[in-house]
Short mmCIF file of C-alpha atoms in Angstrom, two decimals:
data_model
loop_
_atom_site.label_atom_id
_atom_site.label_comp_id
_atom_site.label_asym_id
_atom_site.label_seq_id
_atom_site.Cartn_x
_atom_site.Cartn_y
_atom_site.Cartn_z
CA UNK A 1237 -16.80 3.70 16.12
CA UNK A 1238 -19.42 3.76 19.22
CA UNK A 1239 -16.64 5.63 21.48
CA UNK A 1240 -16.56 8.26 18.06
CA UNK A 1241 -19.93 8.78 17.79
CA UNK A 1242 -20.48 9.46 21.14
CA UNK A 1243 -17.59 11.95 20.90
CA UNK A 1244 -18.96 13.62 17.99
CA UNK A 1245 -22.75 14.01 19.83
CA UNK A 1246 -21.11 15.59 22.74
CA UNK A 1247 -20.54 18.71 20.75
CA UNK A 1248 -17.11 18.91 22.05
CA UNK A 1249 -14.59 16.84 20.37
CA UNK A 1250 -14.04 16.16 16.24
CA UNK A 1251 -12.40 13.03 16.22
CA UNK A 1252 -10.03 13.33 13.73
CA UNK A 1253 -8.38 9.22 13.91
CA UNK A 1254 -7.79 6.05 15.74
CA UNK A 1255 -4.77 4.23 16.94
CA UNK A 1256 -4.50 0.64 17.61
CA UNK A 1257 -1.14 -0.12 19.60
CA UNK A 1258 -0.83 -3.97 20.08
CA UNK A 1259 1.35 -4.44 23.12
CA UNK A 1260 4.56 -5.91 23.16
CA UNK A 1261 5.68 -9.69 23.35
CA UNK A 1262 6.96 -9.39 26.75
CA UNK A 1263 4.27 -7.92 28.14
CA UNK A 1264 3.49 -11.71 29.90
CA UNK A 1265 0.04 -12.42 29.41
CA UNK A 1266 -1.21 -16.23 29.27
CA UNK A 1267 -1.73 -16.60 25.60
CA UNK A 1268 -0.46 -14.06 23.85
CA UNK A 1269 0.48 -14.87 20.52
CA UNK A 1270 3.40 -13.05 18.34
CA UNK A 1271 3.17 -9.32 17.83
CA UNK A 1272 4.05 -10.57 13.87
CA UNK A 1273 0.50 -12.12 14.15
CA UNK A 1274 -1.43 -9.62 16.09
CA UNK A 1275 -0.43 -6.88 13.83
CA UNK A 1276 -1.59 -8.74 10.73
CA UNK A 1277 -4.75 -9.26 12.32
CA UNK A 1278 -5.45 -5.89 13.48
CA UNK A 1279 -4.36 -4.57 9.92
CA UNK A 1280 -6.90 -6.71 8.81
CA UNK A 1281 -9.67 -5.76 11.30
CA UNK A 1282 -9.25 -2.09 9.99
CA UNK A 1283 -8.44 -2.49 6.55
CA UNK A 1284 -11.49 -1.20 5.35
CA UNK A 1285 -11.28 2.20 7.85
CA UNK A 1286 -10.65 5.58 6.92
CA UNK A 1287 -9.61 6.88 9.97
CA UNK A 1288 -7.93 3.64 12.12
CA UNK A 1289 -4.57 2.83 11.95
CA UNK A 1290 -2.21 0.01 13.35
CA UNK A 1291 0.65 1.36 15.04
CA UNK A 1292 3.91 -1.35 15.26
CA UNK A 1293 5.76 1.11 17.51
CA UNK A 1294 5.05 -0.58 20.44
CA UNK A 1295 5.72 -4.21 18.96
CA UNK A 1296 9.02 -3.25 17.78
CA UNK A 1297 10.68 -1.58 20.84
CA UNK A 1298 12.79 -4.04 22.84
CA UNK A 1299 10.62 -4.31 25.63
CA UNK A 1300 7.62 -4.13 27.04
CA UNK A 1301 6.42 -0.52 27.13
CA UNK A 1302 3.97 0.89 29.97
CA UNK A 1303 0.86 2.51 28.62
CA UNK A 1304 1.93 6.10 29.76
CA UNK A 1305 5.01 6.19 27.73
CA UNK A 1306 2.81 4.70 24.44
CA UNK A 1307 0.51 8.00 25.44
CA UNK A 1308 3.73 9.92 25.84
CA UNK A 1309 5.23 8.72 22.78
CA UNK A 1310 2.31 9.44 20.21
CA UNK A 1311 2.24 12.94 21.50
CA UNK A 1312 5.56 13.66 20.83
CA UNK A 1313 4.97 12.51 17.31
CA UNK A 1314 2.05 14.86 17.30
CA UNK A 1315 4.42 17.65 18.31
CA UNK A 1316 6.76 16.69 15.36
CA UNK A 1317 4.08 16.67 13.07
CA UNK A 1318 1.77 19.69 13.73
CA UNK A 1319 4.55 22.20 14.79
CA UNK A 1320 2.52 22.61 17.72
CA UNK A 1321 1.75 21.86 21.24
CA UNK A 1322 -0.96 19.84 22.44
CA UNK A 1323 -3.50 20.45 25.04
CA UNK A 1324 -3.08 19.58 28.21
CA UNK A 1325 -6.66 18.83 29.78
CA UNK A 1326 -6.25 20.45 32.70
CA UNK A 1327 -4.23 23.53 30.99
CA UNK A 1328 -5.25 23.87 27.63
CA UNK A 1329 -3.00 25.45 25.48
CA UNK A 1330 -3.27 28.64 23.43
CA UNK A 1331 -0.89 27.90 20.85
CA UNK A 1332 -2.86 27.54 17.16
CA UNK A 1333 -2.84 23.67 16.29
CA UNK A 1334 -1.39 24.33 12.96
CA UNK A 1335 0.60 27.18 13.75
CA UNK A 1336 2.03 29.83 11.08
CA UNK A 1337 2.51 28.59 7.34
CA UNK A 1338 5.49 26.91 6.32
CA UNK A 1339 7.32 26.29 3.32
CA UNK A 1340 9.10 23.73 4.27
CA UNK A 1341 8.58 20.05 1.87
CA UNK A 1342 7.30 17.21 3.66
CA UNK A 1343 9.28 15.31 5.67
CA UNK A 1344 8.41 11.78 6.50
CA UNK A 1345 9.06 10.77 10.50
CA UNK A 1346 7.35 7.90 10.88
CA UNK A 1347 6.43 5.20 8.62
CA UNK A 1348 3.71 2.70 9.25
CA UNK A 1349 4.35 0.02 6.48
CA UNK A 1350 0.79 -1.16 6.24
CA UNK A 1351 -0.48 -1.27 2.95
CA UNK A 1352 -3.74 -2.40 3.89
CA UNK A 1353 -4.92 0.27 5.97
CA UNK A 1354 -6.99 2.99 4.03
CA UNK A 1355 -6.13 6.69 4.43
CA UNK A 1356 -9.18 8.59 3.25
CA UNK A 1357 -9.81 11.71 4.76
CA UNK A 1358 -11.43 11.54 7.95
CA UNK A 1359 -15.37 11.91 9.35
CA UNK A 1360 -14.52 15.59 9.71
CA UNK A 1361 -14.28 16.78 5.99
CA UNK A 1362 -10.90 18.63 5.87
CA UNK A 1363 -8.83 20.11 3.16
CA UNK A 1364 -5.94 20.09 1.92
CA UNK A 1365 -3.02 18.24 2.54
CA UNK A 1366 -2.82 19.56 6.34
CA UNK A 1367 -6.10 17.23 7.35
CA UNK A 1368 -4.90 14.29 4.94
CA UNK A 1369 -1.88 13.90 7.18
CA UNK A 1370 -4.29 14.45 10.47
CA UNK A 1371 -5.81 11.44 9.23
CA UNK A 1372 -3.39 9.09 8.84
CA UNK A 1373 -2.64 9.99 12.33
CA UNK A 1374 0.88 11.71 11.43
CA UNK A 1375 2.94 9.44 9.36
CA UNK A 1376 4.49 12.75 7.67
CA UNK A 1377 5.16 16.67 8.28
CA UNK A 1378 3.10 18.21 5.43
CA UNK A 1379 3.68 21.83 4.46
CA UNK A 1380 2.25 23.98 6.80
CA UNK A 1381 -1.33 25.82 5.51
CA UNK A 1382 -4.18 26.89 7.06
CA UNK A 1383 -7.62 25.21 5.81
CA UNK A 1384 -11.18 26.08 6.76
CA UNK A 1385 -13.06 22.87 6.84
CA UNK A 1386 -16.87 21.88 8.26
CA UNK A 1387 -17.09 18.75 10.34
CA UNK A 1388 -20.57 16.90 9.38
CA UNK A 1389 -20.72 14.86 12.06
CA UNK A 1390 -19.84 17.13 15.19
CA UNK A 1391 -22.60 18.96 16.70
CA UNK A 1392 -20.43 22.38 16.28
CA UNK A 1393 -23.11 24.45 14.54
CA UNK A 1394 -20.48 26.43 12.50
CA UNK A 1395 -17.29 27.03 10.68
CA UNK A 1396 -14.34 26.42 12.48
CA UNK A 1397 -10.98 27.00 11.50
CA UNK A 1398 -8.11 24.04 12.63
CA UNK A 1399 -5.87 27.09 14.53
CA UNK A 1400 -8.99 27.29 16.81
CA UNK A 1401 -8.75 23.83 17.66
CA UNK A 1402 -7.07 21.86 20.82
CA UNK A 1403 -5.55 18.71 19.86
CA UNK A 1404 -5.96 15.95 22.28
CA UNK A 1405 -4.74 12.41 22.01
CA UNK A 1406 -7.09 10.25 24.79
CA UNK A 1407 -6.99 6.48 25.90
CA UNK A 1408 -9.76 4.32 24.77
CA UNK A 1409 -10.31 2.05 27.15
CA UNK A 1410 -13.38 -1.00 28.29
CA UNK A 1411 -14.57 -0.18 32.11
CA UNK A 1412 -12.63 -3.69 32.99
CA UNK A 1413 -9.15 -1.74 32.20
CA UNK A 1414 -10.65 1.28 34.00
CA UNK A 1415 -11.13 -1.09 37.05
CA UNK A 1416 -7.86 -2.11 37.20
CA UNK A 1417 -6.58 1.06 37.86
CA UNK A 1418 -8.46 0.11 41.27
CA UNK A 1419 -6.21 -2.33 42.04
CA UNK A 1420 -3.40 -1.72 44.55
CA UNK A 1421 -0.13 -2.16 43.43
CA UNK A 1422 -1.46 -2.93 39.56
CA UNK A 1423 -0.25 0.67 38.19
CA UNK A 1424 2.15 3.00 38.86
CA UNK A 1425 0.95 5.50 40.69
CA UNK A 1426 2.57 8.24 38.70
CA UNK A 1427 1.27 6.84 35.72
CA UNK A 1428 -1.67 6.82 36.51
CA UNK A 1429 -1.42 10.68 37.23
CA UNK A 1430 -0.29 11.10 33.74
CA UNK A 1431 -2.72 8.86 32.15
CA UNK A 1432 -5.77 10.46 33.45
CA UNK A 1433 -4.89 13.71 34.30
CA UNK A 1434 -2.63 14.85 31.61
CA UNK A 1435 -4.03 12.52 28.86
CA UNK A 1436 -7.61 11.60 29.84
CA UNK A 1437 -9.73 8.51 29.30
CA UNK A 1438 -12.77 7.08 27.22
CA UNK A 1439 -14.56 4.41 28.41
CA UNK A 1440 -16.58 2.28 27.10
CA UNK A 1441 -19.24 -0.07 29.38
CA UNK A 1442 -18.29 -3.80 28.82
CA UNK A 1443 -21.09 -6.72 30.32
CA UNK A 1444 -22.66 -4.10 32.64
CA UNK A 1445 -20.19 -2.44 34.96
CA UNK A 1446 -20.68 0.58 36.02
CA UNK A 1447 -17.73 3.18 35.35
CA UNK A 1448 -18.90 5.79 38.33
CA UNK A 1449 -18.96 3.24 40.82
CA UNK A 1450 -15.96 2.43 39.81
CA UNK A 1451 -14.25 5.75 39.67
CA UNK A 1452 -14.88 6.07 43.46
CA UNK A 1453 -12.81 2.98 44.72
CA UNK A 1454 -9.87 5.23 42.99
CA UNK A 1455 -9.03 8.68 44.51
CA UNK A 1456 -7.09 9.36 41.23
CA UNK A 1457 -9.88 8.71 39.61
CA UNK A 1458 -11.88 10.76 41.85
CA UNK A 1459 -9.58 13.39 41.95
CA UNK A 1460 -9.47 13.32 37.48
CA UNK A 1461 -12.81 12.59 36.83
CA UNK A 1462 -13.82 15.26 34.66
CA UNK A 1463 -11.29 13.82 32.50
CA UNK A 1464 -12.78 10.39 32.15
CA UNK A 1465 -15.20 10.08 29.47
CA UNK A 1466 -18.01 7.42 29.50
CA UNK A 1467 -19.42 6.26 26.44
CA UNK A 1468 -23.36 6.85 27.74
CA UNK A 1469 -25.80 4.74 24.61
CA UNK A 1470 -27.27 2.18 24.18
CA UNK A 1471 -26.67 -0.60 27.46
CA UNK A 1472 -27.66 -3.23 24.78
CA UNK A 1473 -25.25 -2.43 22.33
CA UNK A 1474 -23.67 -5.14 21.07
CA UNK A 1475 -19.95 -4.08 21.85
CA UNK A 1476 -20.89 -3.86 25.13
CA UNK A 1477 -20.02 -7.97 25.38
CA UNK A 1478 -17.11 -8.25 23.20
CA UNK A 1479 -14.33 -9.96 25.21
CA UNK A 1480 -11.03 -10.56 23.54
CA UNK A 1481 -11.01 -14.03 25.92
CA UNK A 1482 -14.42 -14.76 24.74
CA UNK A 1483 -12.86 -14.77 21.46
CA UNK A 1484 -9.94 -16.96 21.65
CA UNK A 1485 -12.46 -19.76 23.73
CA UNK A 1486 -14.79 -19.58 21.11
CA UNK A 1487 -12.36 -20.59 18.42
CA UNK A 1488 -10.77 -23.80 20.91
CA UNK A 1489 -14.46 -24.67 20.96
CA UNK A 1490 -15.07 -23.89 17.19
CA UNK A 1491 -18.37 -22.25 18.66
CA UNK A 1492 -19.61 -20.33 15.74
CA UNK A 1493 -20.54 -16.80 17.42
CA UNK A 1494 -16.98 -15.57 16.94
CA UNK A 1495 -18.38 -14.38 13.32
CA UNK A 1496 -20.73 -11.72 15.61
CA UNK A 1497 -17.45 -9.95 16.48
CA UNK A 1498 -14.64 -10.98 14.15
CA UNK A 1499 -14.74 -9.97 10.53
CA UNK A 1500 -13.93 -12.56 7.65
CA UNK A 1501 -10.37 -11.82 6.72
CA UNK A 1502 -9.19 -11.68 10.66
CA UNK A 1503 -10.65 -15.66 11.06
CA UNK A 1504 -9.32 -16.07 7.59
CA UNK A 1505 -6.25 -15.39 9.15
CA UNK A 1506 -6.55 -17.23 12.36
CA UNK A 1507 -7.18 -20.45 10.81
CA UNK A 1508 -4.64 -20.39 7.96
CA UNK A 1509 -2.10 -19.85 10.81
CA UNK A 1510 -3.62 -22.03 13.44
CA UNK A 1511 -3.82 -19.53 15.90
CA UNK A 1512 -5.52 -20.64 19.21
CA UNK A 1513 -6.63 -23.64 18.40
CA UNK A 1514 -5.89 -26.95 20.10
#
């Protein structure tokens, strides 16, 4: 929601969804619990959303998938979807995001079998079915018609139509991920290339850090950085200490703060299936 907002008072982006993509079991890390689990709990955390949505792709491939081909792989969808093809931020296309009408019934391509997960229509108030399937993030092909619709959040002053529109699918990321890129050896370098300058990157400021420095220890990120995006609010905010770690310590410890950034039904969860606890 901060990394939206932002977005939205920027003037330049309607952010029409959200994707969470847990990674897959392989993926190593010390304590990582079963994808089956951190599904359910990210279902949970967004169950009450109208514009988030869990992803299993990821979980159910059968391995560990790098975080360029997850970019690469929701685009494609995208392409399926909207008949069209997305911008590319350093060539934008001119091809209408909807494209000319179609007849054709829906098609579904993609199911996400989470029946928890609202699918209201977006911030951006859009009609017809064209922006209902926009918001679930494309789960379906819906017929193809063009819709006038006013966002009333974005600072666009007026009426837009959706053919006028680039689509963009961007990482979300905390400045700690965005450091790692830093690291030598850590990322492919290729990747990296696609990441940030095909793609592009939202960051958000976690315990302080300081995303510009940052950027120049990184002559990708030197060389892309009018395609990295920092979240610039409040330095107080509270999201700005949230730490996935923090989280699983503070439950071993039964330290009572984890209600400041877990909601109910996710420690619900937890503790029904004795996750992380000693």
């Amino acid at each position: 929601e901060r990394a939206r907002d932002y977005l939205h008072k920027t003037g330049r982006f309607i952010v029409i969804g959200g994707i969470v993509s847990p990674v897959h079991d392989s993926y190593g890390k010390t304590g990582l619990v079963s994808s089956r689990h951190r599904l359910t709990m990210c279902q949970l955390a967004v169950q009450s959303s109208d514009w988030i949505r869990v992803d299993p792709w990821e979980c159910y491939q059968d391995t560990w998938q790098t975080t360029c081909s997850v970019l690469e792989h929701h685009r494609d969808l995208m392409k399926r979807v909207t008949g069209c093809i997305l911008s590319n931020v350093n060539t934008p296309s001119i091809t209408p995001v909807i494209g000319q009408p179609q007849n054709e019934s829906s098609q579904t391509i993609y199911h996400n079998n989470n029946n928890n997960v609202s699918t209201k229509p977006t911030a951006a108030k859009i009609l017809g079915k064209v922006g209902e399937s926009l918001s679930r993030i494309c789960c379906v092909r819906p017929p193809m018609e063009r819709f006038t619709f006013v966002d009333e959040n974005a600072n666009l002053g007026s009426v837009m139509r959706y053919e006028e529109i680039e689509l963009r699918i961007l990482l979300l990321c905390g400045s700690d991920l965005l450091e790692s890129f830093c690291i030598p050896g850590l990322w492919n370098e290729a990747d990296m290339e696609v990441i940030v300058g095909e793609f592009g990157i939202v960051v958000v400021p976690r315990d302080g850090a300081d995303p510009d420095r940052i950027m120049n220890h990184s002559s990708i990120l030197r060389k892309y950085k009018n395609n990295i995006l920092v979240v610039k609010d409040d330095s107080n905010h509270p999201m700005s200490v949230v730490s996935s770690t923090k989280s699983r310590l503070d439950l071993q410890h039964g330290d009572g703060h984890v209600v400041d950034y877990l909601c109910q039904p996710v420690i619900d969860y937890i503790l029904k299936s004795q996750l992380y606890i000693n």
